[in-house]
Amino acid sequence: MSRSTPSRSPVALSLPILLALTAATGCSSPAEPAPAPAPAASSTTPVRKATPTDAAWVQLMTPMNEKAVALLTLAADRATEPRVRAFATRLRGGQEAELGRLRPLLARMGLPDTDVHAGHAMPGMVTEQDLAAAKAAGGAAFDWLFLTRIRDHLRHSAQVSRSEITAGARADAKRLAAALVTAREAALAELEGLPGAGRALG
């Protein structure tokens, strides 16, 4: 079914809006999964279910980080400015470490480690088209594309994570969301001081 492409404006997406958007665009619903069969007495502790808000957040943040890591990998090797390459390398390490916490959180919630937003241009998500454009770009054009796309990723993922902090229910998800917000605020502050950022970000 045809879908309109969401705007790449810097206006961030809140988690309640995300819940409505995923329903409207046909994304997998983040509703609570069906109960698993009752465990045997010798089984480990049962998986704690996710609330719709918690599930929406972790099912968005995981592919957002995965796509960002792909762009950061390109930038760490191909950005023109050494400071931009160094920034991309550090941020990639941080995003990979977050994935090391997001994926186990999915498992604890009983959710599949799959991209339920595949094929949808979610705000802040680095797309396959972005990656293709980055691979084709060079010099200052590559730096401009990288800076604008990673800025959007950081802004939107921070806003969605703030919504998880205020509207989520699971303590482990809220703790991780708070850590992600702190990391993104620091990254955005550093990003604004990078060479070329003034021209790219306006």
PDB file of C-alpha atoms in Angstrom:
ATOM      1  CA  MET A   1       0.000   0.000   0.000  1.00  0.00           C
ATOM      2  CA  SER A   2       1.259   3.460  -0.791  1.00  0.00           C
ATOM      3  CA  ARG A   3       2.512   5.575   2.050  1.00  0.00           C
ATOM      4  CA  SER A   4       3.478   9.211   2.171  1.00  0.00           C
ATOM      5  CA  THR A   5       7.044   9.825   3.232  1.00  0.00           C
ATOM      6  CA  PRO A   6       7.243  11.512   6.650  1.00  0.00           C
ATOM      7  CA  SER A   7       8.969  14.863   6.694  1.00  0.00           C
ATOM      8  CA  ARG A   8      12.603  15.063   7.703  1.00  0.00           C
ATOM      9  CA  SER A   9      11.941  18.264   9.628  1.00  0.00           C
ATOM     10  CA  PRO A  10      13.830  18.662  12.914  1.00  0.00           C
ATOM     11  CA  VAL A  11      10.542  18.508  14.826  1.00  0.00           C
ATOM     12  CA  ALA A  12      10.974  15.461  17.026  1.00  0.00           C
ATOM     13  CA  LEU A  13       8.529  12.588  17.253  1.00  0.00           C
ATOM     14  CA  SER A  14       6.976  11.848  20.612  1.00  0.00           C
ATOM     15  CA  LEU A  15       6.229   8.293  21.625  1.00  0.00           C
ATOM     16  CA  PRO A  16       2.434   8.758  21.692  1.00  0.00           C
ATOM     17  CA  ILE A  17       2.625  10.088  18.115  1.00  0.00           C
ATOM     18  CA  LEU A  18       4.846   7.134  17.213  1.00  0.00           C
ATOM     19  CA  LEU A  19       2.207   4.723  18.503  1.00  0.00           C
ATOM     20  CA  ALA A  20      -0.416   6.364  16.290  1.00  0.00           C
ATOM     21  CA  LEU A  21       1.955   6.511  13.320  1.00  0.00           C
ATOM     22  CA  THR A  22       2.885   2.841  13.497  1.00  0.00           C
ATOM     23  CA  ALA A  23      -0.778   1.901  13.500  1.00  0.00           C
ATOM     24  CA  ALA A  24      -1.588   4.208  10.592  1.00  0.00           C
ATOM     25  CA  THR A  25       1.318   3.019   8.410  1.00  0.00           C
ATOM     26  CA  GLY A  26       0.816  -0.647   9.044  1.00  0.00           C
ATOM     27  CA  CYS A  27       3.853  -1.252  11.237  1.00  0.00           C
ATOM     28  CA  SER A  28       3.654  -4.185  13.563  1.00  0.00           C
ATOM     29  CA  SER A  29       1.648  -3.174  16.585  1.00  0.00           C
ATOM     30  CA  PRO A  30       3.631  -2.740  19.794  1.00  0.00           C
ATOM     31  CA  ALA A  31       0.783  -4.177  21.812  1.00  0.00           C
ATOM     32  CA  GLU A  32       1.602  -6.645  24.519  1.00  0.00           C
ATOM     33  CA  PRO A  33       2.601 -10.039  23.112  1.00  0.00           C
ATOM     34  CA  ALA A  34       0.402 -13.054  23.670  1.00  0.00           C
ATOM     35  CA  PRO A  35       1.117 -14.795  26.965  1.00  0.00           C
ATOM     36  CA  ALA A  36       3.636 -17.610  26.787  1.00  0.00           C
ATOM     37  CA  PRO A  37       2.701 -21.053  28.088  1.00  0.00           C
ATOM     38  CA  ALA A  38       3.041 -21.368  31.847  1.00  0.00           C
ATOM     39  CA  PRO A  39       6.638 -22.383  32.684  1.00  0.00           C
ATOM     40  CA  ALA A  40       7.443 -25.585  34.468  1.00  0.00           C
ATOM     41  CA  ALA A  41       8.463 -25.370  38.084  1.00  0.00           C
ATOM     42  CA  SER A  42      12.119 -25.799  37.158  1.00  0.00           C
ATOM     43  CA  SER A  43      12.054 -23.038  34.504  1.00  0.00           C
ATOM     44  CA  THR A  44      13.759 -19.707  34.879  1.00  0.00           C
ATOM     45  CA  THR A  45      11.846 -16.542  35.779  1.00  0.00           C
ATOM     46  CA  PRO A  46       9.135 -15.812  33.159  1.00  0.00           C
ATOM     47  CA  VAL A  47       9.662 -12.981  30.693  1.00  0.00           C
ATOM     48  CA  ARG A  48       8.120  -9.714  31.890  1.00  0.00           C
ATOM     49  CA  LYS A  49       5.711  -8.345  29.298  1.00  0.00           C
ATOM     50  CA  ALA A  50       6.219  -5.012  27.615  1.00  0.00           C
ATOM     51  CA  THR A  51       3.639  -2.257  27.780  1.00  0.00           C
ATOM     52  CA  PRO A  52       2.728  -0.753  24.381  1.00  0.00           C
ATOM     53  CA  THR A  53       4.808   2.353  25.131  1.00  0.00           C
ATOM     54  CA  ASP A  54       7.881   0.385  26.203  1.00  0.00           C
ATOM     55  CA  ALA A  55       7.580  -1.936  23.213  1.00  0.00           C
ATOM     56  CA  ALA A  56       7.165   0.952  20.746  1.00  0.00           C
ATOM     57  CA  TRP A  57      10.284   2.608  22.093  1.00  0.00           C
ATOM     58  CA  VAL A  58      12.624  -0.383  22.045  1.00  0.00           C
ATOM     59  CA  GLN A  59      11.304  -1.596  18.675  1.00  0.00           C
ATOM     60  CA  LEU A  60      12.117   1.801  17.180  1.00  0.00           C
ATOM     61  CA  MET A  61      15.397   2.499  18.940  1.00  0.00           C
ATOM     62  CA  THR A  62      16.980  -0.813  17.930  1.00  0.00           C
ATOM     63  CA  PRO A  63      16.724  -0.357  14.128  1.00  0.00           C
ATOM     64  CA  MET A  64      17.444   3.364  14.492  1.00  0.00           C
ATOM     65  CA  ASN A  65      20.772   2.531  16.090  1.00  0.00           C
ATOM     66  CA  GLU A  66      21.500  -0.233  13.588  1.00  0.00           C
ATOM     67  CA  LYS A  67      21.009   2.110  10.632  1.00  0.00           C
ATOM     68  CA  ALA A  68      22.970   4.884  12.330  1.00  0.00           C
ATOM     69  CA  VAL A  69      25.890   2.505  12.909  1.00  0.00           C
ATOM     70  CA  ALA A  70      25.986   1.780   9.166  1.00  0.00           C
ATOM     71  CA  LEU A  71      26.229   5.506   8.373  1.00  0.00           C
ATOM     72  CA  LEU A  72      28.742   6.107  11.155  1.00  0.00           C
ATOM     73  CA  THR A  73      30.920   3.310   9.777  1.00  0.00           C
ATOM     74  CA  LEU A  74      31.039   5.073   6.428  1.00  0.00           C
ATOM     75  CA  ALA A  75      31.783   8.424   8.043  1.00  0.00           C
ATOM     76  CA  ALA A  76      34.572   7.032  10.215  1.00  0.00           C
ATOM     77  CA  ASP A  77      36.373   6.044   7.009  1.00  0.00           C
ATOM     78  CA  ARG A  78      35.270   8.606   4.439  1.00  0.00           C
ATOM     79  CA  ALA A  79      34.562  11.953   6.101  1.00  0.00           C
ATOM     80  CA  THR A  80      36.822  14.722   4.824  1.00  0.00           C
ATOM     81  CA  GLU A  81      37.502  16.363   8.171  1.00  0.00           C
ATOM     82  CA  PRO A  82      39.611  14.397  10.707  1.00  0.00           C
ATOM     83  CA  ARG A  83      37.465  15.671  13.596  1.00  0.00           C
ATOM     84  CA  VAL A  84      34.335  14.429  11.865  1.00  0.00           C
ATOM     85  CA  ARG A  85      35.935  11.009  11.339  1.00  0.00           C
ATOM     86  CA  ALA A  86      36.937  10.870  15.003  1.00  0.00           C
ATOM     87  CA  PHE A  87      33.439  11.912  16.087  1.00  0.00           C
ATOM     88  CA  ALA A  88      31.885   9.221  13.894  1.00  0.00           C
ATOM     89  CA  THR A  89      34.218   6.577  15.319  1.00  0.00           C
ATOM     90  CA  ARG A  90      33.377   7.469  18.934  1.00  0.00           C
ATOM     91  CA  LEU A  91      29.662   7.732  18.273  1.00  0.00           C
ATOM     92  CA  ARG A  92      29.641   4.387  16.465  1.00  0.00           C
ATOM     93  CA  GLY A  93      31.177   2.778  19.533  1.00  0.00           C
ATOM     94  CA  GLY A  94      28.515   4.327  21.747  1.00  0.00           C
ATOM     95  CA  GLN A  95      25.658   3.276  19.459  1.00  0.00           C
ATOM     96  CA  GLU A  96      26.994  -0.284  19.277  1.00  0.00           C
ATOM     97  CA  ALA A  97      27.196  -0.399  23.077  1.00  0.00           C
ATOM     98  CA  GLU A  98      23.568   0.749  23.238  1.00  0.00           C
ATOM     99  CA  LEU A  99      22.599  -2.065  20.877  1.00  0.00           C
ATOM    100  CA  GLY A 100      24.264  -4.404  23.345  1.00  0.00           C
ATOM    101  CA  ARG A 101      21.628  -3.265  25.866  1.00  0.00           C
ATOM    102  CA  LEU A 102      18.656  -2.788  23.525  1.00  0.00           C
ATOM    103  CA  ARG A 103      18.701  -6.310  22.113  1.00  0.00           C
ATOM    104  CA  PRO A 104      18.671  -8.037  25.527  1.00  0.00           C
ATOM    105  CA  LEU A 105      15.855  -5.670  26.518  1.00  0.00           C
ATOM    106  CA  LEU A 106      13.851  -6.881  23.517  1.00  0.00           C
ATOM    107  CA  ALA A 107      14.414 -10.438  24.697  1.00  0.00           C
ATOM    108  CA  ARG A 108      13.356  -9.640  28.252  1.00  0.00           C
ATOM    109  CA  MET A 109      10.168  -8.120  26.862  1.00  0.00           C
ATOM    110  CA  GLY A 110       9.484 -11.212  24.782  1.00  0.00           C
ATOM    111  CA  LEU A 111       9.767  -9.237  21.527  1.00  0.00           C
ATOM    112  CA  PRO A 112      11.488 -10.420  18.326  1.00  0.00           C
ATOM    113  CA  ASP A 113      14.784  -8.827  17.297  1.00  0.00           C
ATOM    114  CA  THR A 114      13.379  -7.748  13.937  1.00  0.00           C
ATOM    115  CA  ASP A 115      12.850  -4.340  12.314  1.00  0.00           C
ATOM    116  CA  VAL A 116       9.087  -3.819  12.508  1.00  0.00           C
ATOM    117  CA  HIS A 117       9.572  -0.457  10.735  1.00  0.00           C
ATOM    118  CA  ALA A 118      11.326  -1.897   7.659  1.00  0.00           C
ATOM    119  CA  GLY A 119      10.223  -0.027   4.553  1.00  0.00           C
ATOM    120  CA  HIS A 120       8.874   2.949   6.496  1.00  0.00           C
ATOM    121  CA  ALA A 121      10.712   6.287   6.480  1.00  0.00           C
ATOM    122  CA  MET A 122      10.408   6.918  10.186  1.00  0.00           C
ATOM    123  CA  PRO A 123      11.569  10.389  11.340  1.00  0.00           C
ATOM    124  CA  GLY A 124      15.208  10.241  12.414  1.00  0.00           C
ATOM    125  CA  MET A 125      15.783   6.840  10.813  1.00  0.00           C
ATOM    126  CA  VAL A 126      18.762   6.575   8.452  1.00  0.00           C
ATOM    127  CA  THR A 127      17.258   4.954   5.347  1.00  0.00           C
ATOM    128  CA  GLU A 128      18.706   2.681   2.689  1.00  0.00           C
ATOM    129  CA  GLN A 129      18.416   5.651   0.334  1.00  0.00           C
ATOM    130  CA  ASP A 130      20.507   7.733   2.737  1.00  0.00           C
ATOM    131  CA  LEU A 131      23.159   5.026   2.848  1.00  0.00           C
ATOM    132  CA  ALA A 132      23.197   4.725  -0.935  1.00  0.00           C
ATOM    133  CA  ALA A 133      23.537   8.499  -1.277  1.00  0.00           C
ATOM    134  CA  ALA A 134      26.362   8.525   1.274  1.00  0.00           C
ATOM    135  CA  LYS A 135      28.226   5.795  -0.602  1.00  0.00           C
ATOM    136  CA  ALA A 136      27.912   7.799  -3.813  1.00  0.00           C
ATOM    137  CA  ALA A 137      28.953  11.116  -2.256  1.00  0.00           C
ATOM    138  CA  GLY A 138      32.439  12.369  -1.600  1.00  0.00           C
ATOM    139  CA  GLY A 139      34.288  15.276  -0.059  1.00  0.00           C
ATOM    140  CA  ALA A 140      32.245  18.100   1.430  1.00  0.00           C
ATOM    141  CA  ALA A 141      29.012  16.613   0.010  1.00  0.00           C
ATOM    142  CA  PHE A 142      29.547  13.459   2.057  1.00  0.00           C
ATOM    143  CA  ASP A 143      30.282  15.451   5.203  1.00  0.00           C
ATOM    144  CA  TRP A 144      27.123  17.536   4.687  1.00  0.00           C
ATOM    145  CA  LEU A 145      24.945  14.453   4.225  1.00  0.00           C
ATOM    146  CA  PHE A 146      26.446  12.727   7.239  1.00  0.00           C
ATOM    147  CA  LEU A 147      26.113  15.718   9.549  1.00  0.00           C
ATOM    148  CA  THR A 148      22.491  16.404   8.623  1.00  0.00           C
ATOM    149  CA  ARG A 149      21.354  12.780   8.822  1.00  0.00           C
ATOM    150  CA  ILE A 150      23.133  11.969  12.074  1.00  0.00           C
ATOM    151  CA  ARG A 151      21.847  15.198  13.627  1.00  0.00           C
ATOM    152  CA  ASP A 152      18.294  14.130  12.785  1.00  0.00           C
ATOM    153  CA  HIS A 153      18.933  10.677  14.225  1.00  0.00           C
ATOM    154  CA  LEU A 154      20.259  12.092  17.465  1.00  0.00           C
ATOM    155  CA  ARG A 155      17.459  14.637  17.870  1.00  0.00           C
ATOM    156  CA  HIS A 156      14.572  12.293  17.127  1.00  0.00           C
ATOM    157  CA  SER A 157      15.914   9.375  19.133  1.00  0.00           C
ATOM    158  CA  ALA A 158      16.486  11.679  22.098  1.00  0.00           C
ATOM    159  CA  GLN A 159      12.921  12.992  21.929  1.00  0.00           C
ATOM    160  CA  VAL A 160      11.395   9.509  21.668  1.00  0.00           C
ATOM    161  CA  SER A 161      13.562   8.397  24.589  1.00  0.00           C
ATOM    162  CA  ARG A 162      12.350  11.334  26.685  1.00  0.00           C
ATOM    163  CA  SER A 163       8.804  10.174  26.004  1.00  0.00           C
ATOM    164  CA  GLU A 164       9.722   6.680  27.196  1.00  0.00           C
ATOM    165  CA  ILE A 165      11.089   8.170  30.421  1.00  0.00           C
ATOM    166  CA  THR A 166       7.832  10.000  31.126  1.00  0.00           C
ATOM    167  CA  ALA A 167       5.269   7.553  29.678  1.00  0.00           C
ATOM    168  CA  GLY A 168       6.959   4.157  29.908  1.00  0.00           C
ATOM    169  CA  ALA A 169       6.332   1.652  32.679  1.00  0.00           C
ATOM    170  CA  ARG A 170       9.336  -0.665  32.801  1.00  0.00           C
ATOM    171  CA  ALA A 171      12.176   0.464  35.032  1.00  0.00           C
ATOM    172  CA  ASP A 172      14.860  -1.213  32.889  1.00  0.00           C
ATOM    173  CA  ALA A 173      13.575   0.500  29.723  1.00  0.00           C
ATOM    174  CA  LYS A 174      13.325   3.890  31.415  1.00  0.00           C
ATOM    175  CA  ARG A 175      16.879   3.602  32.763  1.00  0.00           C
ATOM    176  CA  LEU A 176      18.217   2.816  29.310  1.00  0.00           C
ATOM    177  CA  ALA A 177      16.171   5.625  27.771  1.00  0.00           C
ATOM    178  CA  ALA A 178      17.684   8.073  30.265  1.00  0.00           C
ATOM    179  CA  ALA A 179      21.188   6.895  29.363  1.00  0.00           C
ATOM    180  CA  LEU A 180      20.416   7.334  25.673  1.00  0.00           C
ATOM    181  CA  VAL A 181      19.152  10.888  26.212  1.00  0.00           C
ATOM    182  CA  THR A 182      22.316  11.828  28.095  1.00  0.00           C
ATOM    183  CA  ALA A 183      24.502  10.358  25.354  1.00  0.00           C
ATOM    184  CA  ARG A 184      22.594  12.116  22.594  1.00  0.00           C
ATOM    185  CA  GLU A 185      22.668  15.496  24.277  1.00  0.00           C
ATOM    186  CA  ALA A 186      26.445  15.199  24.587  1.00  0.00           C
ATOM    187  CA  ALA A 187      26.786  14.064  20.969  1.00  0.00           C
ATOM    188  CA  LEU A 188      24.618  16.912  19.685  1.00  0.00           C
ATOM    189  CA  ALA A 189      26.684  19.451  21.605  1.00  0.00           C
ATOM    190  CA  GLU A 190      29.868  18.043  20.079  1.00  0.00           C
ATOM    191  CA  LEU A 191      28.316  17.831  16.623  1.00  0.00           C
ATOM    192  CA  GLU A 192      27.513  21.536  16.566  1.00  0.00           C
ATOM    193  CA  GLY A 193      31.196  22.369  17.004  1.00  0.00           C
ATOM    194  CA  LEU A 194      32.490  20.145  14.204  1.00  0.00           C
ATOM    195  CA  PRO A 195      34.003  21.613  11.025  1.00  0.00           C
ATOM    196  CA  GLY A 196      31.278  22.178   8.461  1.00  0.00           C
ATOM    197  CA  ALA A 197      28.450  21.854  10.966  1.00  0.00           C
ATOM    198  CA  GLY A 198      27.500  25.507  10.706  1.00  0.00           C
ATOM    199  CA  ARG A 199      26.968  25.230   6.933  1.00  0.00           C
ATOM    200  CA  ALA A 200      25.297  21.816   7.074  1.00  0.00           C
ATOM    201  CA  LEU A 201      22.959  22.415   9.987  1.00  0.00           C
ATOM    202  CA  GLY A 202      22.170  26.078   9.466  1.00  0.00           C
TER     203      GLY A 202
END
